XYZ file of C-alpha atoms in Angstrom:
749
model
C 8.339 40.199 175.008
C 10.268 41.391 178.041
C 11.894 44.518 176.723
C 13.066 45.725 180.096
C 15.657 42.980 180.199
C 18.531 44.740 178.337
C 19.262 47.233 181.035
C 18.873 44.952 183.985
C 21.684 42.636 182.924
C 24.139 45.475 183.316
C 23.027 46.598 186.708
C 24.460 43.860 188.971
C 27.861 44.244 187.394
C 27.722 48.032 187.628
C 26.827 48.142 191.279
C 28.381 44.941 192.650
C 30.883 47.006 194.617
C 28.161 49.011 196.524
C 27.656 47.345 199.884
C 25.084 48.879 202.340
C 25.867 48.771 206.010
C 24.381 45.833 207.808
C 22.232 48.116 209.962
C 20.801 49.831 206.904
C 19.910 46.482 205.404
C 18.185 45.424 208.565
C 16.166 48.617 208.736
C 15.277 48.257 205.080
C 14.073 44.691 205.684
C 11.965 45.858 208.613
C 10.449 48.596 206.446
C 9.607 46.126 203.746
C 7.964 43.827 206.311
C 5.832 46.677 207.633
C 4.820 47.604 204.098
C 3.828 44.060 203.294
C 1.727 43.823 206.487
C 0.068 47.091 205.663
C -0.829 45.971 202.168
C -2.130 42.644 203.406
C -4.221 44.416 206.082
C -5.643 46.802 203.534
C -6.576 43.952 201.167
C -8.152 42.103 204.099
C -10.338 44.997 205.103
C -11.197 45.687 201.476
C -12.294 42.095 201.019
C -15.157 42.312 203.569
C -15.753 46.057 203.733
C -18.733 47.144 201.694
C -17.891 48.994 198.500
C -17.676 52.686 199.067
C -18.680 55.268 196.518
C -15.825 56.193 194.091
C -14.265 59.485 194.998
C -12.905 62.030 192.477
C -9.369 61.021 193.478
C -9.937 57.329 192.772
C -11.624 58.185 189.482
C -8.593 60.253 188.472
C -6.296 57.381 189.298
C -8.401 55.013 187.271
C -8.362 57.343 184.252
C -4.634 57.684 184.611
C -4.241 53.871 184.596
C -6.427 53.662 181.520
C -4.317 56.244 179.747
C -1.172 54.341 180.681
C -2.563 51.087 179.324
C -3.678 52.828 176.140
C -0.254 54.419 175.664
C 1.561 51.127 176.151
C -0.820 49.338 173.794
C -0.728 51.982 171.083
C 3.046 52.594 171.168
C 4.198 49.029 171.583
C 6.636 50.165 174.239
C 7.432 48.007 177.259
C 7.906 49.556 180.727
C 10.628 48.292 183.031
C 11.723 49.150 186.573
C 14.959 47.773 188.001
C 15.774 47.732 191.698
C 19.501 48.286 191.911
C 19.633 47.105 195.498
C 17.684 43.870 195.180
C 18.704 43.334 191.566
C 15.233 42.509 190.512
C 13.468 43.561 187.343
C 9.837 44.603 187.339
C 8.318 44.897 183.857
C 4.965 45.771 182.437
C 3.505 45.752 178.956
C 0.087 45.981 177.365
C -1.448 42.947 175.735
C -0.770 43.851 172.097
C -3.106 41.136 170.895
C -6.178 43.028 172.189
C -8.468 43.860 169.261
C -9.926 46.987 170.886
C -8.721 49.497 173.437
C -11.544 48.529 175.799
C -10.158 45.008 176.059
C -6.580 46.006 176.853
C -4.964 44.206 179.751
C -1.577 44.904 181.295
C 0.840 42.041 181.718
C 3.343 42.374 184.510
C 6.167 40.283 185.781
C 9.481 40.315 187.535
C 12.679 38.339 187.498
C 16.278 38.368 186.303
C 17.588 40.281 183.318
C 17.820 38.159 180.105
C 21.285 37.550 178.628
C 22.850 40.379 176.652
C 24.964 39.445 173.608
C 28.633 39.290 174.570
C 29.590 41.613 171.696
C 27.114 44.255 172.904
C 27.810 43.958 176.673
C 30.852 46.329 176.810
C 28.918 49.158 175.147
C 25.824 48.618 177.341
C 27.969 48.730 180.485
C 29.761 51.857 179.333
C 26.527 53.756 178.675
C 24.866 52.543 181.901
C 27.862 53.506 183.986
C 27.981 56.912 182.351
C 24.316 57.558 183.189
C 24.562 56.304 186.787
C 27.535 58.569 187.337
C 25.563 61.529 186.041
C 27.462 61.970 182.777
C 24.339 61.598 180.598
C 20.744 62.655 181.386
C 19.332 59.432 179.910
C 20.467 55.876 179.487
C 20.027 54.816 175.833
C 21.207 51.669 174.117
C 20.500 49.388 171.136
C 21.683 45.837 171.648
C 20.812 42.167 171.272
C 19.198 40.052 173.983
C 18.167 36.419 174.327
C 14.601 37.023 175.525
C 13.389 33.453 175.091
C 16.511 31.914 176.581
C 17.025 29.634 173.554
C 19.916 31.431 171.858
C 17.666 33.478 169.556
C 18.795 37.112 169.588
C 16.402 40.048 169.453
C 17.429 43.634 168.830
C 15.884 46.076 171.333
C 16.123 49.820 171.907
C 16.168 50.679 175.648
C 15.813 54.101 177.284
C 15.705 54.950 180.983
C 16.889 57.128 183.852
C 17.525 56.931 187.594
C 14.242 57.465 189.403
C 15.358 57.071 193.006
C 18.527 57.847 194.945
C 19.447 57.523 198.605
C 20.352 60.391 200.907
C 23.913 60.322 199.632
C 22.845 60.500 195.995
C 23.503 56.915 195.139
C 21.066 55.423 192.612
C 18.560 52.949 193.964
C 16.202 52.447 191.046
C 16.279 52.997 187.321
C 13.206 52.789 185.089
C 12.415 53.244 181.436
C 10.976 51.783 178.276
C 12.119 49.297 175.641
C 11.058 48.374 172.105
C 11.702 45.418 169.812
C 13.524 46.926 166.818
C 14.605 43.683 165.145
C 12.499 44.311 162.029
C 13.582 47.933 161.601
C 17.197 46.999 162.322
C 17.095 44.292 159.638
C 15.434 46.711 157.223
C 18.111 49.297 157.912
C 20.814 46.667 157.374
C 19.249 45.610 154.096
C 18.966 49.264 153.102
C 22.675 49.808 153.766
C 23.541 46.713 151.715
C 21.284 47.855 148.877
C 22.818 51.349 148.984
C 26.342 49.934 148.877
C 25.444 47.567 146.032
C 23.882 50.410 144.097
C 26.935 52.612 144.736
C 29.427 49.963 143.632
C 27.543 48.742 140.533
C 29.234 49.338 137.186
C 25.806 49.681 135.586
C 23.948 52.953 135.865
C 20.968 52.718 138.228
C 18.164 55.255 138.409
C 15.024 55.227 140.556
C 12.010 56.970 139.005
C 8.779 58.032 140.631
C 5.300 57.274 139.321
C 5.562 60.204 136.863
C 8.909 58.962 135.504
C 10.938 61.646 137.272
C 14.334 60.866 138.760
C 14.394 60.207 142.506
C 17.900 58.788 142.906
C 20.856 57.772 140.752
C 24.185 56.075 141.468
C 27.722 57.108 140.584
C 27.805 54.937 137.467
C 24.805 56.850 136.157
C 26.863 60.033 136.379
C 29.808 58.339 134.680
C 27.716 56.984 131.806
C 25.299 59.899 131.257
C 27.508 62.788 132.309
C 24.763 64.160 134.613
C 25.381 64.558 138.360
C 22.591 63.510 140.711
C 21.660 67.129 141.535
C 21.193 67.804 137.815
C 18.653 65.047 137.210
C 16.762 64.500 140.465
C 13.279 65.877 139.906
C 13.795 65.927 136.128
C 11.882 63.728 133.696
C 13.536 60.630 132.276
C 12.899 62.111 128.819
C 15.981 64.239 129.507
C 18.020 61.330 128.080
C 15.729 60.397 125.173
C 17.196 60.249 121.674
C 15.494 61.401 118.499
C 16.300 57.999 116.985
C 13.148 56.703 118.705
C 9.730 58.243 118.100
C 7.067 58.824 120.741
C 5.243 55.644 119.751
C 8.312 53.628 120.779
C 8.306 55.045 124.303
C 4.517 54.669 124.628
C 4.784 51.025 123.669
C 7.646 50.529 126.142
C 5.620 52.051 129.008
C 2.553 50.031 128.105
C 4.614 46.815 128.329
C 6.054 48.009 131.637
C 2.594 48.591 133.138
C 1.268 45.294 131.838
C 4.209 42.999 132.704
C 5.862 44.874 135.554
C 9.194 44.852 133.717
C 10.751 45.852 130.379
C 14.131 45.219 128.811
C 15.653 46.207 125.517
C 18.215 48.333 123.701
C 17.558 52.080 123.548
C 19.566 55.003 122.221
C 20.196 57.668 124.871
C 21.832 61.104 124.754
C 24.639 62.021 127.145
C 25.002 65.468 128.655
C 27.679 66.316 126.065
C 25.294 65.400 123.234
C 26.911 62.094 122.311
C 24.436 59.339 121.535
C 25.062 55.992 123.190
C 23.305 52.653 122.857
C 22.124 51.342 126.224
C 20.888 47.982 127.371
C 18.029 48.836 129.757
C 16.272 46.731 132.389
C 13.305 48.428 134.092
C 11.256 46.904 136.914
C 8.197 48.156 138.773
C 8.578 48.425 142.573
C 5.817 49.653 144.908
C 6.709 52.510 147.262
C 6.665 52.185 151.056
C 2.920 52.771 151.173
C 2.302 50.181 148.504
C -0.060 52.591 146.788
C 2.147 54.012 144.059
C 4.644 52.542 141.638
C 8.324 53.313 141.540
C 10.561 52.289 138.640
C 14.102 50.972 138.996
C 15.988 51.383 135.736
C 19.387 49.756 135.135
C 21.352 51.080 132.150
C 24.493 49.622 130.617
C 26.375 51.452 127.866
C 26.886 48.839 125.123
C 27.971 51.233 122.361
C 31.547 49.968 122.200
C 30.391 46.386 122.649
C 28.011 46.707 119.696
C 30.672 48.398 117.629
C 33.096 45.586 118.431
C 30.429 43.004 117.599
C 29.791 44.703 114.268
C 33.510 44.793 113.512
C 33.864 41.124 114.399
C 30.817 40.298 112.294
C 32.338 42.276 109.418
C 35.718 40.589 109.810
C 34.018 37.202 109.956
C 32.078 37.790 106.738
C 33.953 40.330 104.609
C 37.400 40.740 103.122
C 39.048 43.789 104.661
C 41.055 44.656 101.541
C 38.261 44.697 98.950
C 35.141 44.834 101.198
C 33.782 41.857 99.271
C 32.217 38.847 101.023
C 34.807 36.329 102.150
C 34.731 32.539 101.906
C 32.418 32.174 104.915
C 29.746 34.562 103.649
C 30.125 33.212 100.109
C 29.369 29.692 101.346
C 26.293 30.943 103.184
C 24.943 32.867 100.185
C 25.686 30.021 97.798
C 23.819 27.611 100.067
C 20.767 29.888 100.132
C 20.947 30.309 96.356
C 20.958 26.525 95.873
C 17.968 26.127 98.216
C 15.994 28.717 96.238
C 17.019 27.186 92.919
C 15.955 23.735 94.129
C 12.597 25.081 95.248
C 11.996 27.049 92.034
C 13.629 24.540 89.680
C 16.230 27.120 88.678
C 19.974 27.204 88.057
C 22.977 28.701 89.863
C 26.389 29.254 88.279
C 29.711 29.689 90.053
C 32.531 31.570 88.335
C 36.013 31.059 89.762
C 38.297 33.926 88.671
C 42.084 34.072 88.959
C 44.225 36.981 87.747
C 46.919 35.815 85.323
C 50.548 36.169 86.420
C 49.486 38.309 89.370
C 52.342 36.969 91.498
C 54.822 38.488 89.062
C 53.022 41.818 89.294
C 52.824 41.672 93.051
C 56.472 40.747 93.492
C 57.857 43.206 90.967
C 55.733 46.243 91.905
C 55.392 45.553 95.615
C 52.601 44.310 97.836
C 51.122 47.782 98.426
C 50.669 48.274 94.687
C 49.382 44.714 94.388
C 46.711 45.459 96.988
C 45.566 48.521 95.048
C 45.347 46.434 91.894
C 43.259 43.822 93.727
C 40.831 46.513 94.908
C 40.539 47.845 91.364
C 39.999 44.306 90.001
C 37.300 43.602 92.612
C 35.465 46.785 91.667
C 35.754 45.914 87.965
C 34.210 42.450 88.488
C 31.382 43.754 90.695
C 30.587 46.516 88.252
C 30.488 44.034 85.368
C 28.185 41.413 86.925
C 25.941 43.863 88.813
C 24.898 44.216 92.427
C 22.293 41.443 92.120
C 25.042 38.807 92.016
C 27.503 37.951 94.783
C 31.184 38.673 94.150
C 33.540 37.301 96.815
C 37.284 37.247 97.355
C 38.553 33.882 98.521
C 42.259 34.603 98.904
C 45.104 36.279 97.085
C 44.009 37.084 93.547
C 41.119 34.582 93.494
C 37.549 35.841 93.156
C 34.269 33.961 92.968
C 30.959 35.063 91.458
C 27.614 33.438 92.305
C 25.088 33.950 89.497
C 21.453 33.394 90.495
C 18.322 33.207 88.361
C 20.143 32.318 85.158
C 18.343 30.455 82.412
C 21.131 28.289 81.049
C 24.855 27.629 80.928
C 25.048 30.036 78.002
C 24.040 32.914 80.292
C 26.933 32.096 82.621
C 29.343 31.902 79.676
C 28.151 35.292 78.422
C 28.838 36.880 81.799
C 32.275 35.212 81.970
C 33.108 36.659 78.558
C 31.883 40.085 79.674
C 34.285 39.912 82.619
C 37.169 38.991 80.308
C 36.248 41.841 77.956
C 35.999 44.265 80.890
C 39.637 43.581 81.747
C 40.729 44.595 78.268
C 40.826 48.124 79.685
C 43.766 48.770 82.047
C 43.105 48.918 85.784
C 43.673 52.279 87.447
C 45.407 51.774 90.777
C 46.783 55.205 91.559
C 47.066 58.723 90.336
C 47.625 58.337 86.597
C 48.835 54.754 87.116
C 47.372 51.942 85.030
C 48.147 48.274 84.434
C 46.634 45.637 82.175
C 45.615 42.405 83.899
C 43.804 39.431 82.408
C 41.601 36.882 84.203
C 41.221 33.131 83.761
C 37.742 31.858 84.656
C 36.297 28.458 85.508
C 32.526 27.804 85.426
C 30.391 25.216 87.220
C 26.595 24.970 87.189
C 23.942 23.769 89.625
C 22.369 21.229 89.238
C 24.262 20.049 86.148
C 27.714 19.721 87.712
C 27.107 19.454 91.470
C 24.390 19.592 94.124
C 26.246 21.136 97.085
C 28.271 24.370 97.471
C 31.636 22.722 98.165
C 31.487 20.640 94.993
C 30.405 23.604 92.897
C 33.368 25.645 94.143
C 35.775 22.749 93.657
C 34.582 22.108 90.097
C 34.776 25.812 89.193
C 38.329 25.884 90.588
C 39.227 22.841 88.476
C 37.818 24.509 85.363
C 39.798 27.671 86.134
C 43.062 25.692 86.120
C 42.073 24.260 82.774
C 41.627 27.826 81.524
C 45.159 28.552 82.733
C 46.439 25.509 80.875
C 44.572 26.633 77.756
C 46.681 29.782 77.555
C 45.065 32.050 80.165
C 42.777 35.021 79.467
C 39.861 32.701 78.746
C 37.169 30.662 80.478
C 36.474 26.952 80.688
C 33.304 25.076 81.693
C 33.739 22.176 84.066
C 33.537 18.625 82.740
C 34.151 15.273 84.382
C 37.242 14.719 82.246
C 38.877 17.590 84.114
C 38.683 15.587 87.314
C 40.518 12.801 85.567
C 43.312 15.223 84.735
C 43.382 16.435 88.331
C 43.600 12.896 89.661
C 46.289 12.102 87.141
C 48.213 15.162 88.286
C 48.031 14.012 91.910
C 49.220 10.518 91.006
C 52.009 12.003 88.900
C 53.163 14.158 91.804
C 53.346 11.076 93.994
C 55.383 9.201 91.395
C 57.763 12.145 91.004
C 58.810 11.744 94.642
C 60.241 8.329 93.749
C 61.790 9.367 90.434
C 65.281 10.058 91.813
C 65.326 6.860 93.854
C 64.289 4.838 90.805
C 66.867 6.589 88.567
C 64.144 7.819 86.216
C 65.505 11.348 85.736
C 68.141 12.210 83.166
C 69.708 15.177 81.387
C 69.808 15.968 77.692
C 71.936 18.704 76.170
C 71.141 21.171 73.390
C 74.168 22.626 71.592
C 74.666 26.394 71.379
C 76.333 27.878 68.272
C 78.536 30.978 68.274
C 77.725 33.018 65.134
C 80.997 34.905 65.287
C 83.220 31.834 65.793
C 81.018 29.390 63.848
C 81.560 26.646 66.386
C 79.726 24.970 69.261
C 80.802 26.853 72.373
C 78.443 25.368 74.913
C 75.313 23.388 75.702
C 72.156 23.855 77.754
C 71.267 21.016 80.132
C 67.582 20.074 80.035
C 65.801 17.737 82.453
C 63.848 14.681 81.289
C 61.706 12.104 83.138
C 61.206 8.607 81.785
C 58.694 7.129 84.238
C 58.401 3.359 84.576
C 54.666 3.838 85.210
C 53.745 6.668 82.833
C 56.464 6.577 80.212
C 58.000 9.842 79.068
C 56.538 12.767 81.048
C 56.760 16.251 79.578
C 58.851 18.824 81.502
C 55.836 21.125 81.235
C 53.991 18.635 83.440
C 56.476 17.527 86.051
C 58.583 20.670 86.594
C 55.590 22.702 87.906
C 54.741 19.723 90.134
C 58.318 19.674 91.431
C 58.166 23.393 92.192
C 54.807 23.125 93.971
C 55.940 20.194 96.127
C 59.413 21.585 96.880
C 61.092 18.610 95.187
C 62.721 21.059 92.788
C 65.368 21.798 95.437
C 66.573 18.210 95.466
C 66.066 17.702 91.730
C 67.759 21.024 90.889
C 70.841 20.168 92.949
C 70.986 16.748 91.269
C 70.708 18.292 87.781
C 73.473 20.808 88.541
C 75.804 18.059 89.743
C 75.037 15.783 86.766
C 75.593 18.601 84.251
C 78.961 19.504 85.799
C 80.050 15.855 85.943
C 79.204 15.451 82.241
C 81.061 18.646 81.342
C 84.085 17.465 83.304
C 84.135 14.251 81.252
C 83.970 16.227 78.001
C 86.811 18.434 79.133
C 88.893 15.343 79.798
C 87.987 14.049 76.333
C 89.565 17.036 74.593
C 86.856 19.737 74.649
C 88.142 22.060 77.391
C 86.435 25.193 76.081
C 82.876 23.899 76.318
C 80.471 25.532 78.802
C 77.195 24.269 80.247
C 74.063 26.242 81.161
C 71.773 24.936 83.914
C 68.305 26.279 84.673
C 67.582 27.508 88.221
C 64.024 27.603 89.617
C 62.446 30.345 91.708
C 62.469 28.161 94.804
C 66.202 27.484 94.496
C 66.867 31.192 94.239
C 64.525 32.141 97.061
C 66.092 29.553 99.362
C 69.104 31.866 99.593
C 71.803 29.159 99.659
C 72.224 28.833 95.886
C 75.805 30.168 95.973
C 76.760 27.561 98.596
C 75.245 24.758 96.517
C 77.045 25.929 93.379
C 80.387 26.257 95.182
C 80.051 22.758 96.615
C 79.217 21.224 93.220
C 82.121 23.018 91.502
C 84.508 21.742 94.159
C 83.192 18.186 93.941
C 83.321 17.982 90.127
C 86.419 20.111 89.457
C 84.679 22.180 86.759
C 86.083 25.731 86.382
C 83.564 28.322 87.493
C 83.728 30.250 84.192
C 82.479 27.135 82.379
C 79.170 27.130 84.275
C 76.260 29.401 83.451
C 73.089 29.643 85.551
C 69.887 30.450 83.647
C 67.025 32.219 85.428
C 63.783 33.448 83.941
C 62.853 37.093 84.138
C 59.885 36.386 86.432
C 62.077 34.343 88.816
C 64.580 37.158 89.218
C 61.902 39.801 89.766
C 59.949 37.730 92.331
C 62.037 39.248 95.131
C 64.499 41.553 93.390
C 66.434 42.870 96.394
C 67.060 39.493 98.036
C 67.651 37.765 94.690
C 70.184 40.393 93.680
C 72.285 39.565 96.749
C 72.151 35.839 95.931
C 73.127 36.472 92.309
C 76.073 38.655 93.335
C 77.293 35.863 95.609
C 77.123 33.431 92.654
C 78.890 35.884 90.372
C 81.718 36.266 92.863
C 82.351 32.529 92.446
C 83.127 33.221 88.784
C 80.038 31.576 87.210
C 78.070 33.339 84.479
C 74.442 34.423 84.872
C 71.863 34.438 82.077
C 68.350 35.882 82.050
C 66.055 33.554 80.112
C 62.785 34.315 78.270
C 63.589 38.009 78.248
C 60.711 40.307 77.271
C 57.876 38.139 78.608
C 57.768 39.467 82.181
C 57.392 42.764 84.005
C 60.990 43.552 84.850
C 62.419 47.017 85.031
C 65.280 47.602 82.609
C 66.862 50.023 85.030
C 66.829 47.349 87.675
C 68.207 44.689 85.341
C 71.121 47.004 84.694
C 72.092 46.771 88.354
C 72.046 42.944 88.367
C 75.327 41.043 87.795
C 74.080 39.448 84.563
C 76.381 38.262 81.780
C 73.980 36.836 79.223
C 70.595 37.759 77.771
C 68.492 35.126 75.985
C 65.804 36.221 73.534
C 62.608 34.210 74.007
C 61.585 32.001 71.079
C 58.204 33.776 71.042
C 59.932 36.669 69.275
C 62.289 34.518 67.182
C 59.552 32.300 65.731
C 58.035 35.012 63.490
C 61.246 36.650 62.321
C 61.078 37.495 58.608
C 57.260 37.304 58.851
C 56.347 39.832 61.550
C 57.854 43.292 61.475
C 57.011 43.855 65.139
C 58.948 40.769 66.240
C 61.858 41.853 64.034
C 61.880 45.284 65.650
C 61.654 43.818 69.156
C 64.412 41.295 68.494
C 66.810 43.825 66.999
C 66.105 46.200 69.905
C 66.851 43.480 72.447
C 70.143 42.669 70.709
C 71.198 46.333 70.710
C 70.122 46.807 74.302
C 71.996 43.680 75.401
C 75.172 44.847 73.733
C 74.798 48.302 75.275
C 74.751 46.565 78.671
C 77.812 44.488 77.681
C 75.757 41.283 77.705
C 76.232 38.211 75.525
C 72.985 37.837 73.499
C 71.633 34.374 72.653
C 68.509 33.647 70.569
C 66.436 30.552 71.390
C 64.162 28.511 69.141
C 65.967 29.098 65.856
C 64.468 26.683 63.335
C 65.069 28.188 59.888
C 67.970 29.519 57.873
C 66.091 32.819 57.433
C 65.902 33.282 61.178
C 69.585 32.461 61.443
C 70.450 35.018 58.753
C 68.424 37.776 60.419
C 70.089 37.149 63.757
C 73.524 37.059 62.146
C 72.898 40.300 60.286
C 71.770 42.090 63.470
C 74.752 41.017 65.533
C 73.307 38.251 67.706
C 76.169 36.455 69.455
C 74.841 32.892 69.755
C 71.846 30.781 68.785
C 70.289 27.490 69.782
C 67.346 25.591 68.423
C 66.299 22.780 66.154
C 68.062 24.344 63.142
C 71.290 23.350 64.877
C 70.194 20.303 66.837
C 67.546 18.878 69.092
C 68.433 18.238 72.702
C 70.562 15.069 72.782
C 71.690 12.510 75.352
C 75.272 13.040 76.600
C 76.961 10.542 74.240
C 75.033 11.732 71.187
C 75.649 15.364 72.041
C 79.400 14.777 72.413
C 79.450 13.022 69.024
C 77.470 15.890 67.422
C 79.869 18.515 68.777
C 82.903 16.673 67.392
C 81.282 16.081 64.003
C 80.130 19.686 63.750
C 83.659 20.865 64.430
C 85.039 18.607 61.751
C 82.374 19.762 59.287
C 83.167 23.407 59.887
C 86.912 22.777 59.625
C 86.488 21.042 56.308
């Protein structure tokens, strides 16, 4: 390697302007010629002259040459000597490939200066010029040179000084040393990159010595641990250890590190402020510069918040946030595992599907916040009843599911279902000194008797629960295949109902209403009937819930209102102008918010006076959304129509709130009327309702009157009107008109 080259390239450019006088050049050439002749003469005489004994001076020179060779060989430095006048480079270096100092040879040469990298040339020229002009005692430079002449650049470090000047002080020669520093330069570059990477990393990085003491840390380490570098360097890594791990844990970790050269895992650490954080740690073994001892590079990442978020997501994915019970996803997983175990052990698994009766009425009347507290109390009641060994899950709303494992028979499942029903006999506490009675309806399915897979078990239990609802609520039903037939029939019926209006299958019948004070028929109630071409006569108890669920009740309700008003208009024209008609309104019609507009449009189309129309709404419908419904009812009342609350006493309404509604009529539910003269409680309730209605200036009507004794009781206690089979069944329009006329004639006679 010709390390002298870097300096020489600069020299011609630096001194190109120095021109010696022609005479001086001639003299210099003559001197060189004389010197060459002298050297040649000396070599000639030495070639034939006998060897003379070595003098002390020659021995000293030889030792000095040996020392020079040894120094060049041992240091790796290259010597260079540049003639500024002739622009020639003389260089010398020891043969670095010599295995022993005794075999060292010195390689010399001369020639032009190799090419200096164009990016480094300005700096080299600046430093050379400064030294030649006496501004610096030494010339020093680190730059790239193309030593091989093939475009491959080598970094060298060159040092030198002027060693000869002319009589006027101008430099003639400059000499010095050079070294190939490509490897060290690359190492330094890599070190700077590594330092910058370590500084900019978001993860904490710590370098430990062989005794696990801190040597260096980055800024992220300070951010995560709270310790500055000066506080931990020289300290043991145990400074961060948490008591959550025992000594055996750390011994095992270090044993794995020594065996495998790396270790990774999650470890609790303690920050400077005492807070414990969970860290993801990667530790690798790295030998030190000597290669004799191990260093450890430890990368820490604080994953405390990440783990907390993962746990929250896992909780949200598997548990109901309101009740803390397993949700549908976790229920399905646990039910699947239960079936696998039961299949392996030839056991049984029961699924109980629980629904709280009339919970929507409770939720709507008392508010969603209170409803949520009731749901939490109900969940705790179910879990407490069945025990922690069984899974209780909340599917949605007020629906709960219980998975019973290790049961011997269907009877065991029925016993637990009955225990749940009995447990709800006690009121639920949902606030400070607040209690409410709620009843459940339960459906039961059994593996392997009823189904083999979780989805079918849940579906069959759900089907059985609806049968329990149909059976009067507050009971349980066991799934049977016949229930599926009913479900399919229900679906087919719902489909047929969509075509009922188009096929003119719907009709109205009218039940007369008798005024006890006037002893005449004052009005009728319009009732909907469906005579299906496919299924025959379908009970209102079947198709009206279907219409409400599907939303068809909006269209059907508007049709019924129009038909009732058209019929009443005909009766008015036939000489019965004082008759009124009552039409039932569903919850969906009321919630839609445009009921007043629909009523106004129908009244205008049919020409019926507003005071001849009465809208009947059940107590639960009104209380579903009391504030919004009150506004809708006021809008209807402003039209002049009358408003009746039906089935009074069966819901959860507030009497104080009912007082603020624009009601005109109160109808006593037939549940209380049916046992009049036989049940003192029903008599007391009925008489109280009559008195309360009159105190609120409401017209009181009793439904379901079927006996003369019931009629007499109601008459004696001041009931205003009655309707029921004692007067007449619900009749088609023509028959009803005929009955009203005949009844009037009978009374007149």
